[in-house]
PDB file of C-alpha atoms in Angstrom:
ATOM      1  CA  UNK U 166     -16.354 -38.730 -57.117  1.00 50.00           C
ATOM      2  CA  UNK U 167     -16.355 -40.552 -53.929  1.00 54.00           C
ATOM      3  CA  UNK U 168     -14.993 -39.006 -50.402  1.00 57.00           C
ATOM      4  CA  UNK U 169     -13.434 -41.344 -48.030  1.00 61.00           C
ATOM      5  CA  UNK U 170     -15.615 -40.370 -45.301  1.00 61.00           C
ATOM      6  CA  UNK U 171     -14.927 -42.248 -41.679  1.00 64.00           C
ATOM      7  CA  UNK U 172     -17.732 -43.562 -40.068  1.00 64.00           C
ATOM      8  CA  UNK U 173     -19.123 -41.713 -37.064  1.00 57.00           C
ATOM      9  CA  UNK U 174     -18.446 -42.501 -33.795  1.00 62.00           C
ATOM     10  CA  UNK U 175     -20.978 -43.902 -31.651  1.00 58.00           C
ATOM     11  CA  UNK U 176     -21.894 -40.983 -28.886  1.00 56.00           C
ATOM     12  CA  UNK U 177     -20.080 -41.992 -25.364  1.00 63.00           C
ATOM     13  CA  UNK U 178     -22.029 -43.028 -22.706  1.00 68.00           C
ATOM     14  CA  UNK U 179     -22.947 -40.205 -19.941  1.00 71.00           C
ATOM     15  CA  UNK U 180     -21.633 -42.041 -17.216  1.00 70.00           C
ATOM     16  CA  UNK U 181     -18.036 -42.055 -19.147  1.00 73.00           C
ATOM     17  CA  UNK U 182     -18.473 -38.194 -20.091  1.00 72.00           C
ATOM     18  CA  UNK U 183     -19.457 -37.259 -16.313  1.00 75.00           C
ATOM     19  CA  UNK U 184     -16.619 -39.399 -14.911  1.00 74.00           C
ATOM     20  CA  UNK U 185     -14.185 -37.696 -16.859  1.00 72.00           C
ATOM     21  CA  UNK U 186     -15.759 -34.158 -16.113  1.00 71.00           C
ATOM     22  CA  UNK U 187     -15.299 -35.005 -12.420  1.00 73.00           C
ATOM     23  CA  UNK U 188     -11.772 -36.237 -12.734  1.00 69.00           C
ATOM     24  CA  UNK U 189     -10.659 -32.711 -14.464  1.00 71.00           C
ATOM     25  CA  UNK U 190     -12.699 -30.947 -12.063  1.00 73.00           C
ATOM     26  CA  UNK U 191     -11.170 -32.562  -8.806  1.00 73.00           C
ATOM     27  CA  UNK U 192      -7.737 -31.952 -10.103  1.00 63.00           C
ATOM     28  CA  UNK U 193      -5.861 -34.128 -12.330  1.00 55.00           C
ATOM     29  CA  UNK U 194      -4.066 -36.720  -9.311  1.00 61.00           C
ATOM     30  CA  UNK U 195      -3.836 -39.379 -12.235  1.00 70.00           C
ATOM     31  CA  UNK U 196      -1.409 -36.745 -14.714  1.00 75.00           C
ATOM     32  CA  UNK U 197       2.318 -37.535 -14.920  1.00 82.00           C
ATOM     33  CA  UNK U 198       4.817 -35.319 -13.221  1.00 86.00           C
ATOM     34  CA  UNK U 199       6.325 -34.151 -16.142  1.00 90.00           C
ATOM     35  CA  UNK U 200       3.076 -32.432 -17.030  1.00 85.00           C
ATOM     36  CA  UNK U 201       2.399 -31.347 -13.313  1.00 85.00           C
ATOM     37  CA  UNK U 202       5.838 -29.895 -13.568  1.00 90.00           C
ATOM     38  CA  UNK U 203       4.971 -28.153 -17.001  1.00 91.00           C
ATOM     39  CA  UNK U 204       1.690 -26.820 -15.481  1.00 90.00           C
ATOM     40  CA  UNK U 205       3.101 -25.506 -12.046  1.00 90.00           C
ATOM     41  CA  UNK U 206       5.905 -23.859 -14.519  1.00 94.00           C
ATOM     42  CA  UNK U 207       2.807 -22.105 -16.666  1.00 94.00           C
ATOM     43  CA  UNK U 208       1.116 -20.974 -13.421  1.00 93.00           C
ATOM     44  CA  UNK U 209       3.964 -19.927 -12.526  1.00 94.00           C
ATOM     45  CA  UNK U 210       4.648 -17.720 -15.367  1.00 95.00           C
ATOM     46  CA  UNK U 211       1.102 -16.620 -15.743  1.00 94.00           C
ATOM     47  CA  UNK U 212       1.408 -15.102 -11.913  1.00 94.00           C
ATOM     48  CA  UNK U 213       4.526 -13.384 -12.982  1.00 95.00           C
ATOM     49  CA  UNK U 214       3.196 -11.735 -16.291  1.00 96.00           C
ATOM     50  CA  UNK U 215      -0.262 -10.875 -13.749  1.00 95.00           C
ATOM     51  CA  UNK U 216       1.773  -9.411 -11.790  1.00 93.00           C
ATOM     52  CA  UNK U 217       3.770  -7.147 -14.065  1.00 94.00           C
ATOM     53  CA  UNK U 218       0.449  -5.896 -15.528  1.00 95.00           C
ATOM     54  CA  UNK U 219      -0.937  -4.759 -12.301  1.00 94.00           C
ATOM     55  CA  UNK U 220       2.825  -2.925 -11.767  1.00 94.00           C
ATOM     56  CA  UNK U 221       2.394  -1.102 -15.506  1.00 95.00           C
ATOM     57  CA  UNK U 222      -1.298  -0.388 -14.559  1.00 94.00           C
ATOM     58  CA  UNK U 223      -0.135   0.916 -11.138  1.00 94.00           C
ATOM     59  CA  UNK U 224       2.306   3.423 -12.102  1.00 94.00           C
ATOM     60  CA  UNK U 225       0.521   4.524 -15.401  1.00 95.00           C
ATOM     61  CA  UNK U 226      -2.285   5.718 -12.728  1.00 94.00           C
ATOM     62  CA  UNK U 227      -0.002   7.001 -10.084  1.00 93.00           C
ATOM     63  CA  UNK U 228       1.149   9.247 -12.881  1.00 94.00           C
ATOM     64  CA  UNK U 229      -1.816  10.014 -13.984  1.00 94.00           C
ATOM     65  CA  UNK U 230      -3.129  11.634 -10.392  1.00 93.00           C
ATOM     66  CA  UNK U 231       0.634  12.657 -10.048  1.00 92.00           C
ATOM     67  CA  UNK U 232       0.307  14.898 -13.283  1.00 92.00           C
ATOM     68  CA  UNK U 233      -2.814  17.005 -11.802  1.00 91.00           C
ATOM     69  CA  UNK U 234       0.130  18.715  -9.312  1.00 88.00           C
ATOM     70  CA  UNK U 235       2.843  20.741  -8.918  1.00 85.00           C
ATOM     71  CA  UNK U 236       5.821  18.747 -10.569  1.00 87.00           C
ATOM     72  CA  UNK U 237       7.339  19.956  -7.462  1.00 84.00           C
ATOM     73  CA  UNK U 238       5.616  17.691  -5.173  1.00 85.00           C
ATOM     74  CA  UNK U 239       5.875  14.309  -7.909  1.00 88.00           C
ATOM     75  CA  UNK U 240       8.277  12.402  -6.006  1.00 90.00           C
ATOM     76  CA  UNK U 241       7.026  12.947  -2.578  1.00 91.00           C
ATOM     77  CA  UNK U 242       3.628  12.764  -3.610  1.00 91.00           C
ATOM     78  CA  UNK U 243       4.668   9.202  -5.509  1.00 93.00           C
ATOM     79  CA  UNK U 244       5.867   7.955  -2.011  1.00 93.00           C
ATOM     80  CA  UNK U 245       2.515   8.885  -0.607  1.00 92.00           C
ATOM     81  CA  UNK U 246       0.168   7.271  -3.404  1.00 93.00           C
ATOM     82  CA  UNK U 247       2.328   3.726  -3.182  1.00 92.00           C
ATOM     83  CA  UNK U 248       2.356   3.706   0.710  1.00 92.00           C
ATOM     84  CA  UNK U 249      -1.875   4.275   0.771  1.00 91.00           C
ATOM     85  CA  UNK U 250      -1.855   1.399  -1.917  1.00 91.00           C
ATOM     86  CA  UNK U 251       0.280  -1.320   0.154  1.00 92.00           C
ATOM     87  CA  UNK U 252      -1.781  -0.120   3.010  1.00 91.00           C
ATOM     88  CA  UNK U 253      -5.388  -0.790   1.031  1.00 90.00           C
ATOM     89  CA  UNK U 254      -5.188  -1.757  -2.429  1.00 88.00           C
ATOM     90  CA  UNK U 255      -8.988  -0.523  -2.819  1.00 90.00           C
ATOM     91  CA  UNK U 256      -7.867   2.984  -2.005  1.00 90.00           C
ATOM     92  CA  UNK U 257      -8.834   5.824  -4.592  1.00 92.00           C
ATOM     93  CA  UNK U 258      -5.393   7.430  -5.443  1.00 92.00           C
ATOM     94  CA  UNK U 259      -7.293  11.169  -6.624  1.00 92.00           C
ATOM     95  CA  UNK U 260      -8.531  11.245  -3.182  1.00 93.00           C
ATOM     96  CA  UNK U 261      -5.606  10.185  -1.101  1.00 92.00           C
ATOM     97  CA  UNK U 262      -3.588  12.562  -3.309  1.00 92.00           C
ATOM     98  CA  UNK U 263      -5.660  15.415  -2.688  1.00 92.00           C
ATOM     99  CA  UNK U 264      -5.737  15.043   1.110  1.00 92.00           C
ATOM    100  CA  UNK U 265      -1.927  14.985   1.117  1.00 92.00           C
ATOM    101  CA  UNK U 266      -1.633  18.260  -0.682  1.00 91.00           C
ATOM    102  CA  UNK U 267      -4.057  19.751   1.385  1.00 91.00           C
ATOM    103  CA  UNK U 268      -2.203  18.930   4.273  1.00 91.00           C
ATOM    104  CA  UNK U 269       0.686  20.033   2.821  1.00 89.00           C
ATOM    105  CA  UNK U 270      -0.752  23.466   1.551  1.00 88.00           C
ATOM    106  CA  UNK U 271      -2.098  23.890   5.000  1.00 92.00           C
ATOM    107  CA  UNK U 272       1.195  22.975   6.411  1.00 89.00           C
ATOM    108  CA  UNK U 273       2.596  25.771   4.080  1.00 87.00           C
ATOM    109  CA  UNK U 274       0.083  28.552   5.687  1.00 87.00           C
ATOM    110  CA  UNK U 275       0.930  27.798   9.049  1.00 87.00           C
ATOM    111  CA  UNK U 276       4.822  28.563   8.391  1.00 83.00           C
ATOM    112  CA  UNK U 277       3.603  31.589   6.601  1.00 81.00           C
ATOM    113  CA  UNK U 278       1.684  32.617   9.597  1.00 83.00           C
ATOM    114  CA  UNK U 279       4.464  32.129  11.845  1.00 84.00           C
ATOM    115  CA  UNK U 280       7.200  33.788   9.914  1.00 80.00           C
ATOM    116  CA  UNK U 281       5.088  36.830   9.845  1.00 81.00           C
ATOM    117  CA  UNK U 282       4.274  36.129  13.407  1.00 84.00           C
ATOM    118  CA  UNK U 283       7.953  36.289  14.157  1.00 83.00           C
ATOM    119  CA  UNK U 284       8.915  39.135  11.688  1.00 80.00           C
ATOM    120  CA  UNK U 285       6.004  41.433  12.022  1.00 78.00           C
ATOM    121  CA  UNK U 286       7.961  43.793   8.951  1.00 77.00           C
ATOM    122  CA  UNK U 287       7.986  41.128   6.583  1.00 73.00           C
ATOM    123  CA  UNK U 288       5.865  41.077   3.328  1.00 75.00           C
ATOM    124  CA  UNK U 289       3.697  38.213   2.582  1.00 71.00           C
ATOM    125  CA  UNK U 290       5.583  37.677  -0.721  1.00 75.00           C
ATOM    126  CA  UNK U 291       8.845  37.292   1.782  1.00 73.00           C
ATOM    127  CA  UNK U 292       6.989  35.057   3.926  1.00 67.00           C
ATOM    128  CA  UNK U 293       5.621  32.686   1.277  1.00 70.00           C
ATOM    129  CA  UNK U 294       9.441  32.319   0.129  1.00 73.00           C
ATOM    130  CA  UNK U 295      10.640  31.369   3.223  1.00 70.00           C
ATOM    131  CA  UNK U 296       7.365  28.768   3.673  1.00 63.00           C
ATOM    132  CA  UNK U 297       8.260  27.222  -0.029  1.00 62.00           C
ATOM    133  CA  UNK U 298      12.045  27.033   0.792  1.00 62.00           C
ATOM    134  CA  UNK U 299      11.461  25.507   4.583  1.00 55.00           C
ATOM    135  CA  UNK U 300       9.020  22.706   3.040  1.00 53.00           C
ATOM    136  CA  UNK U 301      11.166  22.227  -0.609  1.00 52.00           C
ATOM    137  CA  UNK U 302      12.790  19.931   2.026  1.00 52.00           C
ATOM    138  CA  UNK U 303      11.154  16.383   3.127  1.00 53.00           C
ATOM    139  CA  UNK U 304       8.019  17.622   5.252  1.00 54.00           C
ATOM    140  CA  UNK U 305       7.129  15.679   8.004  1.00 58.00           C
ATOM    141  CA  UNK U 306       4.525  13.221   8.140  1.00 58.00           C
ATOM    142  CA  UNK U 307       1.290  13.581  10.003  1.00 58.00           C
ATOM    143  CA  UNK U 308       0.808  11.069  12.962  1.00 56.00           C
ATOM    144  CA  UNK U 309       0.162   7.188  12.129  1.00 55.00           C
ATOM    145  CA  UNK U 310      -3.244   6.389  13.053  1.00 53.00           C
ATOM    146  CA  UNK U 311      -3.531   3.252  15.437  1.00 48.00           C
ATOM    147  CA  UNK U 312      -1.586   2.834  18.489  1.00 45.00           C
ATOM    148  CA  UNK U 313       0.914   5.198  20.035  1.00 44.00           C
ATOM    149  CA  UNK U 314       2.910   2.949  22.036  1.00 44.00           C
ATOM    150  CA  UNK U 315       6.020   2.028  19.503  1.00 43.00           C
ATOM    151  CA  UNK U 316       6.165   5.850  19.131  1.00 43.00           C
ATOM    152  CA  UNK U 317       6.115   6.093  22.868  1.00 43.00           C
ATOM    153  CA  UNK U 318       9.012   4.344  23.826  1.00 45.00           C
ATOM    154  CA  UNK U 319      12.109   6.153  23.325  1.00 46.00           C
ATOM    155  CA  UNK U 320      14.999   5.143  24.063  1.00 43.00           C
ATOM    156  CA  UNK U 321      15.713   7.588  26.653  1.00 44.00           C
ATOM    157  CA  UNK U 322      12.571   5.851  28.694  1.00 50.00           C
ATOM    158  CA  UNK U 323      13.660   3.051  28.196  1.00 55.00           C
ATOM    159  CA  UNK U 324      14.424   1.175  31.479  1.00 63.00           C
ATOM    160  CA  UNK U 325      15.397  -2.535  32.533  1.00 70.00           C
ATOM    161  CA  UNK U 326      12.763  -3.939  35.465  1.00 70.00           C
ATOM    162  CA  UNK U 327      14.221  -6.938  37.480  1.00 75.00           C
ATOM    163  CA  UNK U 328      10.915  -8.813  36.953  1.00 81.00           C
ATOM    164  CA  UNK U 329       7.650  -9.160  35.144  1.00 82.00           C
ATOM    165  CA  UNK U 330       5.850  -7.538  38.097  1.00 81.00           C
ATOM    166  CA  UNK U 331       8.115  -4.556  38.267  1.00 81.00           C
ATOM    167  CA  UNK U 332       7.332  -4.130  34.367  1.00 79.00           C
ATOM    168  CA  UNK U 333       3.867  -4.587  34.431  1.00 80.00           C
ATOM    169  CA  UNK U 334       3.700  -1.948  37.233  1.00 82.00           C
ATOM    170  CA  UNK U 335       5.512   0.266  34.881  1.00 82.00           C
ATOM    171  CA  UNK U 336       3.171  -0.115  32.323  1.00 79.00           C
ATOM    172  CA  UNK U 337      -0.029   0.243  34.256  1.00 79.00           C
ATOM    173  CA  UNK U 338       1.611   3.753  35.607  1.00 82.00           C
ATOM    174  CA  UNK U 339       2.823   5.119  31.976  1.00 80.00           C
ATOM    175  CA  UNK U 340      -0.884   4.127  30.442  1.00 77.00           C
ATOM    176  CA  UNK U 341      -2.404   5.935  34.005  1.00 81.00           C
ATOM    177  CA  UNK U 342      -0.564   8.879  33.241  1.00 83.00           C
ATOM    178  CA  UNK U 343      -1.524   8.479  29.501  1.00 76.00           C
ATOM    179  CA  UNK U 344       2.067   7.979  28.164  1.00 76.00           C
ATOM    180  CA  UNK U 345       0.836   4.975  26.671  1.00 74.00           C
ATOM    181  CA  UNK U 346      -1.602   4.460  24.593  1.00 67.00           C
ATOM    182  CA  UNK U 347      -2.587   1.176  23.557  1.00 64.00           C
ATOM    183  CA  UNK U 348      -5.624   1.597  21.718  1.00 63.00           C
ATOM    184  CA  UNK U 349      -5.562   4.020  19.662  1.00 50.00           C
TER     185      UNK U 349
END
């Protein structure tokens, strides 16, 4: 038995095949809008669904580093690891995480030191309850690095000046006396 078999199709010229590889390679000015439209929507999407796997993938390794600590420290500790990753997305989360609760273990020896400093009777056992219960609240931060000068300004210094030469003097006299420093 016989197939109905279509006769090939003579091979298209190059020139026609490298025309239309440049026309889909320089965009596609010559498409309808409704497909534009469908194709920004698509992007559009795409983006959205990139996006949400880089959030899943984000918190499933902030709680993976957050997991090596104290469950004590997860929240704060949380609040650390998402500030160093809008600050450099490149950062390595172990290592931030692991400077922070350094700090913060150092932080907890110096209150230990001074509550024995101040109460010379006290046990070290007494002293590292006091240090635990002091930082069980928010613990301060340690300084921004950069520039000082929007931590300078308080708004107890603040002052009005008449003119722009009376505030430049101003200036020039608070970054002479080192109140301000502008950089770094």
């Amino acid at each position: 038995m016989m197939r109905n078999l279509q006769p090939a199709k003579p091979a298209e010229k190059e020139a026609e095949v490298s025309d239309e590889l440049d026309r889909l390679l320089n965009g596609t000015p010559d498409l309808p809008k409704e497909v534009k439209d469908k194709i920004a929507m698509m992007e559009a999407r795409l983006h959205q669904q990139e996006v949400h796997a880089e959030r899943v993938r984000l918190r499933q390794e902030v709680a993976d580093v957050t997991d090596k600590y104290d469950k004590n420290l997860t929240t704060d500790l949380q609040q650390v690891l998402y500030s160093a990753v809008q600050r450099d997305p490149n950062v390595d989360l172990g290592r931030v995480a692991e400077q922070y609760t350094t700090w913060l273990a150092k932080r907890e020896e110096e209150a230990i030191a001074r509550y024995l400093e101040k109460n010379p009777g006290a046990s070290v056992a007494e002293a590292e309850t006091q240090a635990t219960e002091a930082s069980s609240s928010v613990p301060s931060r340690p300084k921004r690095a950069g520039t000082g000068a929007s931590s300078v300004a308080r708004t107890a210094d603040r002052k009005s000046y008449g003119t722009i030469k009376e505030g430049t003097e101003a200036l020039f006299k608070a970054m002479e006396r080192g109140d301000i420093k502008l950089f770094g």
